[in-house]
PDB file of C-alpha atoms in Angstrom:
ATOM      1  CA  PRO P   1     118.057 142.361 -38.392  1.00  0.00           C
ATOM      2  CA  LYS P   2     119.005 138.879 -39.553  1.00  0.00           C
ATOM      3  CA  GLY P   3     118.589 137.907 -43.186  1.00  0.00           C
ATOM      4  CA  GLY P   4     116.231 139.291 -45.792  1.00  0.00           C
ATOM      5  CA  PHE P   5     115.386 142.933 -46.353  1.00  0.00           C
ATOM      6  CA  GLY P   6     116.969 144.226 -43.153  1.00  0.00           C
ATOM      7  CA  ASN P   7     120.415 143.220 -44.393  1.00  0.00           C
ATOM      8  CA  LEU P   8     120.049 145.428 -47.471  1.00  0.00           C
ATOM      9  CA  ILE P   9     120.269 148.416 -45.135  1.00  0.00           C
ATOM     10  CA  ALA P  10     122.101 147.008 -42.101  1.00  0.00           C
ATOM     11  CA  LEU P  11     125.153 145.725 -43.999  1.00  0.00           C
ATOM     12  CA  PRO P  12     126.085 149.071 -45.591  1.00  0.00           C
ATOM     13  CA  LEU P  13     125.514 150.825 -42.251  1.00  0.00           C
ATOM     14  CA  GLN P  14     127.677 148.312 -40.370  1.00  0.00           C
ATOM     15  CA  HIS P  15     130.369 148.838 -43.016  1.00  0.00           C
ATOM     16  CA  ALA P  16     130.068 152.616 -42.542  1.00  0.00           C
ATOM     17  CA  VAL P  17     130.484 152.559 -38.742  1.00  0.00           C
ATOM     18  CA  ARG P  18     133.385 150.118 -39.041  1.00  0.00           C
ATOM     19  CA  GLU P  19     135.129 152.418 -41.542  1.00  0.00           C
ATOM     20  CA  GLY P  20     134.484 155.419 -39.291  1.00  0.00           C
ATOM     21  CA  ALA P  21     135.993 153.573 -36.333  1.00  0.00           C
ATOM     22  CA  ARG P  22     139.035 152.588 -38.412  1.00  0.00           C
ATOM     23  CA  HIS P  23     139.500 156.232 -39.308  1.00  0.00           C
ATOM     24  CA  GLY P  24     139.162 157.182 -35.638  1.00  0.00           C
ATOM     25  CA  ALA P  25     141.773 154.614 -34.595  1.00  0.00           C
ATOM     26  CA  VAL P  26     144.499 156.792 -36.102  1.00  0.00           C
ATOM     27  CA  ALA P  27     143.381 159.810 -34.033  1.00  0.00           C
ATOM     28  CA  ALA P  28     141.312 161.652 -36.624  1.00  0.00           C
ATOM     29  CA  ASN P  29     139.142 164.412 -35.173  1.00  0.00           C
ATOM     30  CA  ILE P  30     135.483 163.703 -34.431  1.00  0.00           C
ATOM     31  CA  ASP P  31     134.148 165.731 -37.371  1.00  0.00           C
ATOM     32  CA  ALA P  32     136.395 163.784 -39.759  1.00  0.00           C
ATOM     33  CA  ILE P  33     135.301 160.468 -38.232  1.00  0.00           C
ATOM     34  CA  LYS P  34     131.635 161.375 -38.644  1.00  0.00           C
ATOM     35  CA  GLN P  35     132.194 162.531 -42.226  1.00  0.00           C
ATOM     36  CA  ARG P  36     134.017 159.292 -43.130  1.00  0.00           C
ATOM     37  CA  THR P  37     131.124 157.301 -41.668  1.00  0.00           C
ATOM     38  CA  VAL P  38     128.545 159.279 -43.668  1.00  0.00           C
ATOM     39  CA  ASP P  39     130.647 158.994 -46.832  1.00  0.00           C
ATOM     40  CA  GLN P  40     130.757 155.193 -46.461  1.00  0.00           C
ATOM     41  CA  SER P  41     127.004 154.800 -45.817  1.00  0.00           C
ATOM     42  CA  GLN P  42     125.890 154.804 -49.468  1.00  0.00           C
ATOM     43  CA  GLY P  43     123.823 157.939 -48.907  1.00  0.00           C
ATOM     44  CA  VAL P  44     121.810 156.542 -45.996  1.00  0.00           C
ATOM     45  CA  LEU P  45     123.277 158.465 -43.024  1.00  0.00           C
ATOM     46  CA  SER P  46     123.600 162.147 -42.234  1.00  0.00           C
ATOM     47  CA  LEU P  47     126.076 163.673 -39.778  1.00  0.00           C
ATOM     48  CA  ALA P  48     123.291 163.900 -37.176  1.00  0.00           C
ATOM     49  CA  ASP P  49     122.872 160.085 -37.319  1.00  0.00           C
ATOM     50  CA  VAL P  50     126.490 159.424 -36.266  1.00  0.00           C
ATOM     51  CA  SER P  51     128.009 159.494 -32.767  1.00  0.00           C
ATOM     52  CA  VAL P  52     131.644 159.181 -31.676  1.00  0.00           C
ATOM     53  CA  CYS P  53     132.915 158.495 -28.170  1.00  0.00           C
ATOM     54  CA  TYR P  54     135.922 156.946 -26.476  1.00  0.00           C
ATOM     55  CA  ARG P  55     136.095 154.134 -23.915  1.00  0.00           C
ATOM     56  CA  ASP P  56     138.312 154.376 -20.843  1.00  0.00           C
ATOM     57  CA  THR P  57     139.374 150.725 -20.917  1.00  0.00           C
ATOM     58  CA  ASN P  58     142.450 151.124 -18.690  1.00  0.00           C
ATOM     59  CA  GLY P  59     140.406 152.710 -15.871  1.00  0.00           C
ATOM     60  CA  ASP P  60     142.556 155.828 -15.390  1.00  0.00           C
ATOM     61  CA  GLY P  61     139.565 158.181 -15.661  1.00  0.00           C
ATOM     62  CA  ARG P  62     140.629 159.547 -19.058  1.00  0.00           C
ATOM     63  CA  ALA P  63     139.480 158.365 -22.433  1.00  0.00           C
ATOM     64  CA  GLY P  64     141.503 158.596 -25.602  1.00  0.00           C
ATOM     65  CA  ASP P  65     144.772 156.965 -24.530  1.00  0.00           C
ATOM     66  CA  PRO P  66     146.599 154.736 -27.036  1.00  0.00           C
ATOM     67  CA  GLY P  67     145.298 151.184 -26.696  1.00  0.00           C
ATOM     68  CA  GLU P  68     141.828 152.311 -25.596  1.00  0.00           C
ATOM     69  CA  ASP P  69     138.840 152.225 -27.932  1.00  0.00           C
ATOM     70  CA  VAL P  70     137.014 154.674 -30.135  1.00  0.00           C
ATOM     71  CA  ARG P  71     133.351 153.794 -30.693  1.00  0.00           C
ATOM     72  CA  VAL P  72     131.411 154.991 -33.720  1.00  0.00           C
ATOM     73  CA  GLY P  73     127.666 154.522 -33.693  1.00  0.00           C
ATOM     74  CA  ALA P  74     124.838 155.197 -36.089  1.00  0.00           C
ATOM     75  CA  SER P  75     121.089 155.334 -35.544  1.00  0.00           C
ATOM     76  CA  PHE P  76     118.751 155.105 -38.487  1.00  0.00           C
ATOM     77  CA  THR P  77     115.065 154.343 -38.926  1.00  0.00           C
ATOM     78  CA  TYR P  78     113.961 152.950 -42.259  1.00  0.00           C
ATOM     79  CA  ARG P  79     110.337 153.706 -43.030  1.00  0.00           C
ATOM     80  CA  PHE P  80     108.654 151.595 -45.671  1.00  0.00           C
ATOM     81  CA  THR P  81     107.225 153.642 -48.529  1.00  0.00           C
ATOM     82  CA  ALA P  82     106.327 151.048 -51.139  1.00  0.00           C
ATOM     83  CA  GLY P  83     103.564 148.504 -50.962  1.00  0.00           C
ATOM     84  CA  GLY P  84     100.598 150.525 -49.809  1.00  0.00           C
ATOM     85  CA  SER P  85     101.980 152.718 -47.029  1.00  0.00           C
ATOM     86  CA  GLU P  86      99.653 155.485 -48.238  1.00  0.00           C
ATOM     87  CA  MET P  87      96.710 153.114 -47.889  1.00  0.00           C
ATOM     88  CA  LEU P  88      97.760 152.104 -44.385  1.00  0.00           C
ATOM     89  CA  THR P  89      98.055 155.744 -43.356  1.00  0.00           C
ATOM     90  CA  ALA P  90      94.622 156.498 -44.785  1.00  0.00           C
ATOM     91  CA  PHE P  91      93.144 153.829 -42.508  1.00  0.00           C
ATOM     92  CA  GLY P  92      95.086 155.007 -39.450  1.00  0.00           C
ATOM     93  CA  VAL P  93      97.500 152.084 -39.454  1.00  0.00           C
ATOM     94  CA  PRO P  94     101.095 153.056 -38.669  1.00  0.00           C
ATOM     95  CA  VAL P  95     103.563 152.536 -41.493  1.00  0.00           C
ATOM     96  CA  PRO P  96     106.042 149.777 -40.610  1.00  0.00           C
ATOM     97  CA  SER P  97     109.618 150.786 -39.900  1.00  0.00           C
ATOM     98  CA  ILE P  98     112.915 149.232 -38.851  1.00  0.00           C
ATOM     99  CA  ALA P  99     114.992 151.029 -36.189  1.00  0.00           C
ATOM    100  CA  MET P 100     118.700 150.273 -36.411  1.00  0.00           C
ATOM    101  CA  ASN P 101     121.430 151.129 -33.914  1.00  0.00           C
ATOM    102  CA  LEU P 102     124.838 149.925 -35.000  1.00  0.00           C
ATOM    103  CA  SER P 103     128.300 150.534 -33.584  1.00  0.00           C
ATOM    104  CA  ALA P 104     131.907 149.514 -34.033  1.00  0.00           C
ATOM    105  CA  ASP P 105     134.913 149.840 -31.712  1.00  0.00           C
ATOM    106  CA  MET P 106     138.552 150.091 -32.771  1.00  0.00           C
ATOM    107  CA  ARG P 107     141.709 150.335 -30.686  1.00  0.00           C
ATOM    108  CA  LEU P 108     143.401 153.750 -30.749  1.00  0.00           C
ATOM    109  CA  GLU P 109     146.899 153.923 -32.169  1.00  0.00           C
ATOM    110  CA  ASN P 110     147.537 157.469 -30.907  1.00  0.00           C
ATOM    111  CA  SER P 111     146.382 159.703 -28.069  1.00  0.00           C
ATOM    112  CA  VAL P 112     143.219 161.757 -28.566  1.00  0.00           C
ATOM    113  CA  GLY P 113     142.776 165.012 -26.645  1.00  0.00           C
ATOM    114  CA  SER P 114     139.362 166.058 -25.301  1.00  0.00           C
ATOM    115  CA  ALA P 115     137.853 162.670 -26.001  1.00  0.00           C
ATOM    116  CA  PRO P 116     134.177 162.339 -24.945  1.00  0.00           C
ATOM    117  CA  LEU P 117     133.562 159.267 -22.801  1.00  0.00           C
ATOM    118  CA  CYS P 118     131.085 156.618 -23.897  1.00  0.00           C
TER     119      CYS P 118
END
């Protein structure tokens, strides 16, 4: 989302996936990458919201070679709770929400074994 309220959530999440990807660039394991991303999300993300995969950019059929990319993604849906959401629900009107899917890629400095392809 551009500007306004959406940035209050999107900016910390973009920061979190970027920090997770930076961590992954030095060949950290996937669990550590996910945890770093969650830790940097200001309490917004859980481990289940974060994905990690590797891009085979040199076309050799393997992902995780030095110089290829690690991609960290996060999916989060913000559901509005203030401003009458209870009233909307009472009248059968869906509560507004914002679905966010953010990702960041970083170039690997080291080889990663058993890297899941994006």
